[in-house]
Short mmCIF file of C-alpha atoms in Angstrom, two decimals:
data_model
loop_
_atom_site.label_atom_id
_atom_site.label_comp_id
_atom_site.label_asym_id
_atom_site.label_seq_id
_atom_site.Cartn_x
_atom_site.Cartn_y
_atom_site.Cartn_z
CA UNK A 1 50.66 4.85 -15.79
CA UNK A 2 48.22 7.59 -16.73
CA UNK A 3 49.40 11.18 -16.77
CA UNK A 4 47.03 14.11 -17.19
CA UNK A 5 48.01 17.33 -18.89
CA UNK A 6 44.76 19.16 -19.59
CA UNK A 7 45.27 22.06 -17.21
CA UNK A 8 48.30 23.82 -15.73
CA UNK A 9 47.54 22.17 -12.38
CA UNK A 10 47.51 18.73 -13.97
CA UNK A 11 50.79 19.47 -15.74
CA UNK A 12 52.39 20.51 -12.44
CA UNK A 13 51.17 17.30 -10.82
CA UNK A 14 52.51 15.27 -13.73
CA UNK A 15 55.90 16.96 -13.46
CA UNK A 16 56.03 16.28 -9.72
CA UNK A 17 55.03 12.66 -10.27
CA UNK A 18 57.67 12.18 -12.96
CA UNK A 19 60.35 13.77 -10.76
CA UNK A 20 59.42 11.47 -7.89
CA UNK A 21 59.44 8.43 -10.15
CA UNK A 22 62.93 9.27 -11.41
CA UNK A 23 64.16 9.91 -7.87
CA UNK A 24 62.75 6.55 -6.75
CA UNK A 25 64.26 4.67 -9.69
CA UNK A 26 60.82 3.90 -11.16
CA UNK A 27 61.42 5.76 -14.44
CA UNK A 28 64.50 6.27 -16.59
CA UNK A 29 65.68 9.79 -17.34
CA UNK A 30 65.15 9.45 -21.10
CA UNK A 31 61.44 8.75 -20.59
CA UNK A 32 61.23 11.51 -18.00
CA UNK A 33 62.83 14.03 -20.36
CA UNK A 34 60.35 13.11 -23.09
CA UNK A 35 57.43 13.64 -20.71
CA UNK A 36 58.90 16.93 -19.48
CA UNK A 37 59.23 18.18 -23.06
CA UNK A 38 55.60 17.25 -23.67
CA UNK A 39 54.56 19.07 -20.48
CA UNK A 40 56.38 22.20 -21.62
CA UNK A 41 54.67 22.06 -25.02
CA UNK A 42 51.26 21.60 -23.40
CA UNK A 43 51.87 24.48 -20.97
CA UNK A 44 52.85 26.75 -23.86
CA UNK A 45 49.67 25.86 -25.73
CA UNK A 46 47.52 26.39 -22.63
CA UNK A 47 49.12 29.80 -22.03
CA UNK A 48 48.55 30.82 -25.64
CA UNK A 49 44.90 29.76 -25.41
CA UNK A 50 44.44 31.72 -22.19
CA UNK A 51 46.08 34.81 -23.67
CA UNK A 52 43.86 34.63 -26.74
CA UNK A 53 40.80 34.31 -24.53
CA UNK A 54 41.81 37.45 -22.62
CA UNK A 55 42.48 39.33 -25.85
CA UNK A 56 39.06 38.34 -27.16
CA UNK A 57 37.41 39.53 -23.94
CA UNK A 58 39.25 42.85 -24.07
CA UNK A 59 38.29 43.36 -27.72
CA UNK A 60 34.66 42.70 -26.85
CA UNK A 61 34.79 45.21 -23.99
CA UNK A 62 36.43 47.77 -26.25
CA UNK A 63 33.76 47.26 -28.89
CA UNK A 64 31.05 47.80 -26.27
CA UNK A 65 32.71 50.97 -25.01
CA UNK A 66 33.16 52.35 -28.52
CA UNK A 67 29.44 51.92 -29.37
#
């Protein structure tokens, strides 16, 4: 099984896949919980990266305006 978690969309797909696998008896809940925790950590990191990117863009715009 290969799960992708590089983008928020991929994380959402992974979460849906894991939920379906648990519902169908293809994955135990302990494994699912571990994957869900990893998904939450990845989403937090992706959000932080995106926020930093926006901050950097705003700082650049502000610098241009102040010149």
